[in-house]
mmCIF file of C-alpha atoms in Angstrom:
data_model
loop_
_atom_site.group_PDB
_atom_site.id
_atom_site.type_symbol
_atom_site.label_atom_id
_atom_site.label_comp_id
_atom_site.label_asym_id
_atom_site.label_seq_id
_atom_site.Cartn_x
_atom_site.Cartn_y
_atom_site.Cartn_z
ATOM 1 C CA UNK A 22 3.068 17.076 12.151
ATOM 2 C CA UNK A 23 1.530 17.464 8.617
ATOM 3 C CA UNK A 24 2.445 20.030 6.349
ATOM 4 C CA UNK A 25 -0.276 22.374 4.839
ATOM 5 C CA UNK A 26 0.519 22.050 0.764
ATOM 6 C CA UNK A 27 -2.088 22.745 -1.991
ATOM 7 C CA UNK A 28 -1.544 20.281 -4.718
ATOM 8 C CA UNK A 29 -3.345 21.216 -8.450
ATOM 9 C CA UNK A 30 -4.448 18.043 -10.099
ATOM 10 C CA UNK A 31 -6.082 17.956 -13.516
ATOM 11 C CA UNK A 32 -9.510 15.836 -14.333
ATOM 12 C CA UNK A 33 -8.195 13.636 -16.019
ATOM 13 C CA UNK A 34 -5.420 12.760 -13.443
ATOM 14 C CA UNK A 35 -7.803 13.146 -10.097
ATOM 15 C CA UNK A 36 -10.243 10.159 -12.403
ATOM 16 C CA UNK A 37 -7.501 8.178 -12.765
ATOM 17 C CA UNK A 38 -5.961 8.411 -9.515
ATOM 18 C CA UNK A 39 -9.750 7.698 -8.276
ATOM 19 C CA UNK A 40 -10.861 4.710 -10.455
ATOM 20 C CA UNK A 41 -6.655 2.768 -9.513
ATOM 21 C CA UNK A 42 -7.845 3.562 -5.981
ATOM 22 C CA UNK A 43 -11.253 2.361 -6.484
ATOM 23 C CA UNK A 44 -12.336 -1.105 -3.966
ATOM 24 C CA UNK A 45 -13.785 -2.179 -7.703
ATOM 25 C CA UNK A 46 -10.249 -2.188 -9.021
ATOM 26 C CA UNK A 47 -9.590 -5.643 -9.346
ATOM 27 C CA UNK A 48 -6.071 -6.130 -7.851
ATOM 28 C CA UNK A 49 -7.157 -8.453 -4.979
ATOM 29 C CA UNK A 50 -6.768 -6.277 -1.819
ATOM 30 C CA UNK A 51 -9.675 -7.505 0.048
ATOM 31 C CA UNK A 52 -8.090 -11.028 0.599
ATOM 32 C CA UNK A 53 -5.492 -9.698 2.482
ATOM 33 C CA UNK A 54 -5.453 -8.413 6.663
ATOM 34 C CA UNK A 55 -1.522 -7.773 6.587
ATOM 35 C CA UNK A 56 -1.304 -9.943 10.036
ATOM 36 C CA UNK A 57 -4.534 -8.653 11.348
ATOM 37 C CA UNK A 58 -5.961 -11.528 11.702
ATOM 38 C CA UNK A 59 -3.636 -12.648 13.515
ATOM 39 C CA UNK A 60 -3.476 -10.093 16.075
ATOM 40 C CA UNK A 61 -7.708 -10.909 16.383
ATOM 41 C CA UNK A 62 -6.862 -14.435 17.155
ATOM 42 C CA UNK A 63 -4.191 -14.144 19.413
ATOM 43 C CA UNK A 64 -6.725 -10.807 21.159
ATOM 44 C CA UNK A 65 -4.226 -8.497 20.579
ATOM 45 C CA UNK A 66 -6.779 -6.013 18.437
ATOM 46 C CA UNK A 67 -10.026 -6.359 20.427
ATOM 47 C CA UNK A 68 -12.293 -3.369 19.480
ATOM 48 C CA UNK A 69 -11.457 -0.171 17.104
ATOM 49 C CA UNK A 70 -8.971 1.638 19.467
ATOM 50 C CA UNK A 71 -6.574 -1.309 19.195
ATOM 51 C CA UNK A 72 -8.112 -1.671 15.438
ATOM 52 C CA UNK A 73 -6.957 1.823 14.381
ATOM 53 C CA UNK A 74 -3.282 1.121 16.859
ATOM 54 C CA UNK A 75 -2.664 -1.838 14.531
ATOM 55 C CA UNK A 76 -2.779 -0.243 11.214
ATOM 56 C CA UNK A 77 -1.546 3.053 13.170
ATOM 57 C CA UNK A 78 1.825 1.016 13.462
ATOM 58 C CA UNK A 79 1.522 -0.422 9.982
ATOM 59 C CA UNK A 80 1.576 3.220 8.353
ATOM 60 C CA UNK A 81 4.243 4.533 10.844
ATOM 61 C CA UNK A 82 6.598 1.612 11.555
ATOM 62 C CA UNK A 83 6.022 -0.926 8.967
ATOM 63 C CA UNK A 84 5.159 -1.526 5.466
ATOM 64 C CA UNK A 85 3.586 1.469 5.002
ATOM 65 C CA UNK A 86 6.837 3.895 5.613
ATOM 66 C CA UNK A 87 8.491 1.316 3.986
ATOM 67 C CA UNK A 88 6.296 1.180 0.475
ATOM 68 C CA UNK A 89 5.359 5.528 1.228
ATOM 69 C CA UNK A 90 9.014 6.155 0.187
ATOM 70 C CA UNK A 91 9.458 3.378 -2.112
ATOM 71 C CA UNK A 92 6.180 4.510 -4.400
ATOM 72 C CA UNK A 93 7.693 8.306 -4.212
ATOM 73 C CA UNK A 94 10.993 6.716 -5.071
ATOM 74 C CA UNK A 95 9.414 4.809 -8.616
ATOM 75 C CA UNK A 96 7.520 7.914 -9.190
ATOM 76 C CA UNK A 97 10.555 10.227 -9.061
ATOM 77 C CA UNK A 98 12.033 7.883 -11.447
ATOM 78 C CA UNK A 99 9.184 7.528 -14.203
ATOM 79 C CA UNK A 100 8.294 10.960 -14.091
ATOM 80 C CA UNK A 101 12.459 11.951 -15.138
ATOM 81 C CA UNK A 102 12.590 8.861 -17.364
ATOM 82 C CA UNK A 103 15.295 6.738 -15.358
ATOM 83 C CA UNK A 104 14.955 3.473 -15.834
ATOM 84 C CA UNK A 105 17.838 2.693 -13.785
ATOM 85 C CA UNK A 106 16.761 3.783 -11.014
ATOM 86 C CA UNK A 107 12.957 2.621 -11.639
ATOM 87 C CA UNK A 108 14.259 -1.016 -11.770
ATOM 88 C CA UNK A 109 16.332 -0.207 -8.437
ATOM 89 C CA UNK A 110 13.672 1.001 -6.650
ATOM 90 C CA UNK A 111 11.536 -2.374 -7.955
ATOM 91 C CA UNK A 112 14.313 -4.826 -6.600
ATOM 92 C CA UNK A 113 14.637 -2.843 -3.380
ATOM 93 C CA UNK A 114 10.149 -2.979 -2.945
ATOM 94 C CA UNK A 115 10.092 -7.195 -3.633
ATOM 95 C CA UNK A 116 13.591 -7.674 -1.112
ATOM 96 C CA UNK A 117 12.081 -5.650 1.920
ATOM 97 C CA UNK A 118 10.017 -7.959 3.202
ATOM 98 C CA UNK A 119 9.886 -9.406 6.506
ATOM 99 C CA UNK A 120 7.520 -12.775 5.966
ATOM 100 C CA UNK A 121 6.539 -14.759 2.489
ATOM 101 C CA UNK A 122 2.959 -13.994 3.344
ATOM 102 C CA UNK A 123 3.770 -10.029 3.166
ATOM 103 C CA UNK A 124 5.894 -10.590 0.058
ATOM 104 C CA UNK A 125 2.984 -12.382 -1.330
ATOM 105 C CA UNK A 126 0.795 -9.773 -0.398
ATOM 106 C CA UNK A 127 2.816 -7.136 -2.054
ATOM 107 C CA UNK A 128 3.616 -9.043 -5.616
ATOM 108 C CA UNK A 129 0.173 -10.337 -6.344
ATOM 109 C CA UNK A 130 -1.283 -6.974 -5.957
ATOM 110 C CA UNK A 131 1.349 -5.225 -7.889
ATOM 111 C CA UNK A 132 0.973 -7.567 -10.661
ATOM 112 C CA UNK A 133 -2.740 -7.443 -10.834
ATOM 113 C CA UNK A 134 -2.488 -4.131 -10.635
ATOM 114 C CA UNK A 135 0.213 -3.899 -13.900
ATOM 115 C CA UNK A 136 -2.367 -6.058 -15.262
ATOM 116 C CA UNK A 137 -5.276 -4.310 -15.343
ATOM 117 C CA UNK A 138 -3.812 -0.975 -15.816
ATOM 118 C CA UNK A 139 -1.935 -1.956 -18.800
ATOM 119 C CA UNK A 140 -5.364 -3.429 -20.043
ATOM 120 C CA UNK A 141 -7.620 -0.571 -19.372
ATOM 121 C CA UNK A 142 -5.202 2.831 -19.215
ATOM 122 C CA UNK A 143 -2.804 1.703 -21.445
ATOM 123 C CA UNK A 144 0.511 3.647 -21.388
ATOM 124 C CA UNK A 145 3.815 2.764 -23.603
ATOM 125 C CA UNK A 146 6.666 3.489 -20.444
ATOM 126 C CA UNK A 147 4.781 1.594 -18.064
ATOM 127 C CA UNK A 148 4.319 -1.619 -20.258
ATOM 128 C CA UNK A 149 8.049 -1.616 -21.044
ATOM 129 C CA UNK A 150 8.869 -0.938 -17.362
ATOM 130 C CA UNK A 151 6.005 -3.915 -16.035
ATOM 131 C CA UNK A 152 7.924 -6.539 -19.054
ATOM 132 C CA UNK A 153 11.004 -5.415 -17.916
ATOM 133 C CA UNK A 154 10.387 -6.487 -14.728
ATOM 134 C CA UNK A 155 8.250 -9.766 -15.831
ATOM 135 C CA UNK A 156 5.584 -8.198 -13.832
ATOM 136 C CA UNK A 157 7.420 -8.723 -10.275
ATOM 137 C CA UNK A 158 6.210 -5.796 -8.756
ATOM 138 C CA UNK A 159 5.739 -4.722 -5.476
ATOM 139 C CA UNK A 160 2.737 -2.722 -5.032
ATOM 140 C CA UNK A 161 3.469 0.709 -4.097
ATOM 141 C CA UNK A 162 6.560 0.615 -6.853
ATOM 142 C CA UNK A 163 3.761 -0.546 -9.877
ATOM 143 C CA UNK A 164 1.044 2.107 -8.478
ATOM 144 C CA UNK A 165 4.126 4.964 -8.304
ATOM 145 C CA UNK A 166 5.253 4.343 -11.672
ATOM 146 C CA UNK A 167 1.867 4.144 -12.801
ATOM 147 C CA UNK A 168 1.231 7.666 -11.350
ATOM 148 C CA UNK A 169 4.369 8.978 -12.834
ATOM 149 C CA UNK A 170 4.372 8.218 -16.060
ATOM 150 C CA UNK A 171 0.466 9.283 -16.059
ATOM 151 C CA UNK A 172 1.006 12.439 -14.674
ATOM 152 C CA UNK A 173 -0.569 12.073 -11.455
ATOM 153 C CA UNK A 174 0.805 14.815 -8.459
ATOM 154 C CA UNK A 175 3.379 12.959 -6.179
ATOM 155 C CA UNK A 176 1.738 14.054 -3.179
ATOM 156 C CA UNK A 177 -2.000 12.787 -4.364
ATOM 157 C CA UNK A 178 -1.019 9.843 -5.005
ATOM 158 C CA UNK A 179 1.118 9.126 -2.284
ATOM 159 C CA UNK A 180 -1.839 10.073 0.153
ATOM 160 C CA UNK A 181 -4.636 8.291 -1.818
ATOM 161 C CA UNK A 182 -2.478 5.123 -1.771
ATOM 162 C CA UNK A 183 -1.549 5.139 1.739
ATOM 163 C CA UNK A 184 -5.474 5.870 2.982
ATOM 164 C CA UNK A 185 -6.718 3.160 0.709
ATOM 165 C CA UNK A 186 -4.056 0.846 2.293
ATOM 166 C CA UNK A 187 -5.494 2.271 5.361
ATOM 167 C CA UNK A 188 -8.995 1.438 4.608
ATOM 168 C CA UNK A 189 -8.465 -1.806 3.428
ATOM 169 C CA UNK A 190 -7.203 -3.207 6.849
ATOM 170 C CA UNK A 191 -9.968 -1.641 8.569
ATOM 171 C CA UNK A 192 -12.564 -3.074 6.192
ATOM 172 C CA UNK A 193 -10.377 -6.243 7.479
ATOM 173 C CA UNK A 194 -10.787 -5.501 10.860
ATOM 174 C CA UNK A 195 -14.655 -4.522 10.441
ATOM 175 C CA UNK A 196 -15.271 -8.444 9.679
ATOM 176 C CA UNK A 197 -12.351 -9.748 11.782
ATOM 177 C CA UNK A 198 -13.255 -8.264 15.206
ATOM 178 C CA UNK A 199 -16.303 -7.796 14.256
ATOM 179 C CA UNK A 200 -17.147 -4.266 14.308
ATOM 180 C CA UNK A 201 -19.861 -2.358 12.498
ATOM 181 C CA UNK A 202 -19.928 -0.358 9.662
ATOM 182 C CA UNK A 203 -19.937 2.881 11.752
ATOM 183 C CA UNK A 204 -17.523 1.484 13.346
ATOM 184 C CA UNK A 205 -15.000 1.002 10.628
ATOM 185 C CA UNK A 206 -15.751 4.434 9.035
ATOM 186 C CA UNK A 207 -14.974 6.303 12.549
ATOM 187 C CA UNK A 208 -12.086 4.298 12.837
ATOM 188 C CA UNK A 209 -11.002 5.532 9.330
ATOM 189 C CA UNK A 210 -11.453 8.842 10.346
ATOM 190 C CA UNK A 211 -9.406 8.879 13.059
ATOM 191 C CA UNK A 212 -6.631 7.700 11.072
ATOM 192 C CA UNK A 213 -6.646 10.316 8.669
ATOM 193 C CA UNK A 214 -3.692 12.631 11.034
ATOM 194 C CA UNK A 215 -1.890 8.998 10.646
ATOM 195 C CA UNK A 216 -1.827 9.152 6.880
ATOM 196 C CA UNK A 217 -0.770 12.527 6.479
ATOM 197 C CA UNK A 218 1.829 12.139 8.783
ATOM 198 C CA UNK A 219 2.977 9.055 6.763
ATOM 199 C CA UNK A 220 2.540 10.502 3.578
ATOM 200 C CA UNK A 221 4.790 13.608 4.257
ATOM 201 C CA UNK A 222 7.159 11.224 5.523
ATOM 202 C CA UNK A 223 7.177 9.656 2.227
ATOM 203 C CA UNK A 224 7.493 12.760 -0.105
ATOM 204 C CA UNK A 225 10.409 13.676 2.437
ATOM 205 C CA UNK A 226 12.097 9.967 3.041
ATOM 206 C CA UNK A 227 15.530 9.406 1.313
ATOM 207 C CA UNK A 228 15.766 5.372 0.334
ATOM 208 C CA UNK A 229 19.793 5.068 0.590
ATOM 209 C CA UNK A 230 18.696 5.788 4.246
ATOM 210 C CA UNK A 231 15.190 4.365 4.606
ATOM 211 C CA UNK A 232 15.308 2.332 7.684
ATOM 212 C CA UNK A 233 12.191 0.714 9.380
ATOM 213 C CA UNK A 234 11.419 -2.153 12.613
ATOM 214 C CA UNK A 235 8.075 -3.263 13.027
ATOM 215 C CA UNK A 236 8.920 -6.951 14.791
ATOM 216 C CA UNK A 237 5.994 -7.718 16.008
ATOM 217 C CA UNK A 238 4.085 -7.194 12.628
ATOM 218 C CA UNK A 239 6.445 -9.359 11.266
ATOM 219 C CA UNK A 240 5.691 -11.719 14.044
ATOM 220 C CA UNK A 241 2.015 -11.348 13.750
ATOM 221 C CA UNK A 242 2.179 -12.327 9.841
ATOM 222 C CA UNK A 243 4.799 -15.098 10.761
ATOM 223 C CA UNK A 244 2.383 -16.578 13.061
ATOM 224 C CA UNK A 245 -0.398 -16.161 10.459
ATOM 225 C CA UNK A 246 1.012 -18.408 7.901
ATOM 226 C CA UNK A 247 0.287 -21.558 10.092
ATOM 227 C CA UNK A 248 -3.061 -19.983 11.697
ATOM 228 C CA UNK A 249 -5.406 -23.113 11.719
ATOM 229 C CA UNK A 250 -8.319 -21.178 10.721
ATOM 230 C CA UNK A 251 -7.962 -18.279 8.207
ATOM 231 C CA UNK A 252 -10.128 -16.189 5.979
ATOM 232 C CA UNK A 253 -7.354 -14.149 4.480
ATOM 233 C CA UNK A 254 -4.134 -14.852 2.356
ATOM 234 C CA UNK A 255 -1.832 -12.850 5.070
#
């Protein structure tokens, strides 16, 4: 059940926290259904209940308790300066991955992301950390350290990432199924107990013993990667 916490976040960090989170932030996240479209074609996700059960199981079972704890984890580790375990908890996000398309999905976007935020909110710790690394960075591990070194709240960050994850696989869904607009924003609604209960999870989850099975997500993207017909990269 999700925790009632207030969280005080500046201006300046809510705007930043906002414009990474942003659809407009070019990092690629559109292009990408995280097997969804799979489950569509094989009529496994039909309508939104079974819309908002797939990415239900994403946030609770698969990459998203996975990458929850792993963005607290790079946070933790910018915000007390320790590199060490920064880099750790980079080589840990790009190994825990079940399927190339999911690794794919994961590196491009943290990249992109490095990119641009190097580019436009430029920030000394995080350029070392993103050259360090030759920009090989998963996702949640670049947007963590990102928050951590800019002084964006743990907990805002870790609930702002895992909603837009959220919302990006049911913008997926709204053009996979189809469903409408109203549609997609009900279902993204309903998933908002979902992300709380996934983001406490992550301020609370330990990674030495972060453990996660989500097989048939893994399946689902598997199967994806030799879908004849495909309008997204996983």
């Amino acid at each position: 059940m999700a925790t009632a916490t207030t969280t005080t976040i500046e201006p300046a960090a809510l705007h930043r926290l906002l414009a990474w989170l942003s659809p407009a932030y070019p990092v690629g996240g559109f292009s990408y259904s995280h097997g969804l479209e799979a489950a569509v074609e094989e009529g496994s996700v039909r309508d939104r209940a079974g819309l908002v059960a797939y990415v239900s199981a994403v946030l609770r079972a698969g990459a998203g308790r996975v990458d929850g704890a792993l963005l607290a984890a790079a946070w933790r580790a910018a915000e007390a300066g320790d590199d060490a375990a920064l880099d750790g908890a980079a080589e840990l996000g790009a190994a825990w991955r079940g399927t190339a398309e999911t690794a794919l999905e994961s590196l491009q976007q943290g990249a992109a992301f490095a990119a641009v935020t190097e580019a436009a909110w430029p920030e000394a710790r995080f350029a070392a950390f993103a050259a360090r690394r030759g920009r090989r960075l998963p996702a949640a591990v670049a947007f963590g350290a990102a928050a951590g070194f800019h002084a964006v709240p743990l907990r805002p960050a870790l609930a702002g990432w895992l909603g837009a994850f959220a919302a990006n696989l049911v913008s997926a869904g709204v053009r996979l199924v189809p469903l409408g607009q109203t549609d997609g924003q009900v279902a993204t609604a309903a998933l908002l107990p979902v992300v709380e209960e996934a983001t406490d999870a992550a301020f609370a989850a330990d990674p030495d013993r972060l453990g996660t099975a989500a097989p048939v997500l893994d399946l689902l993207s598997m199967r994806h990667e030799t879908q004849y017909t495909r309008l997204f990269r996983s």
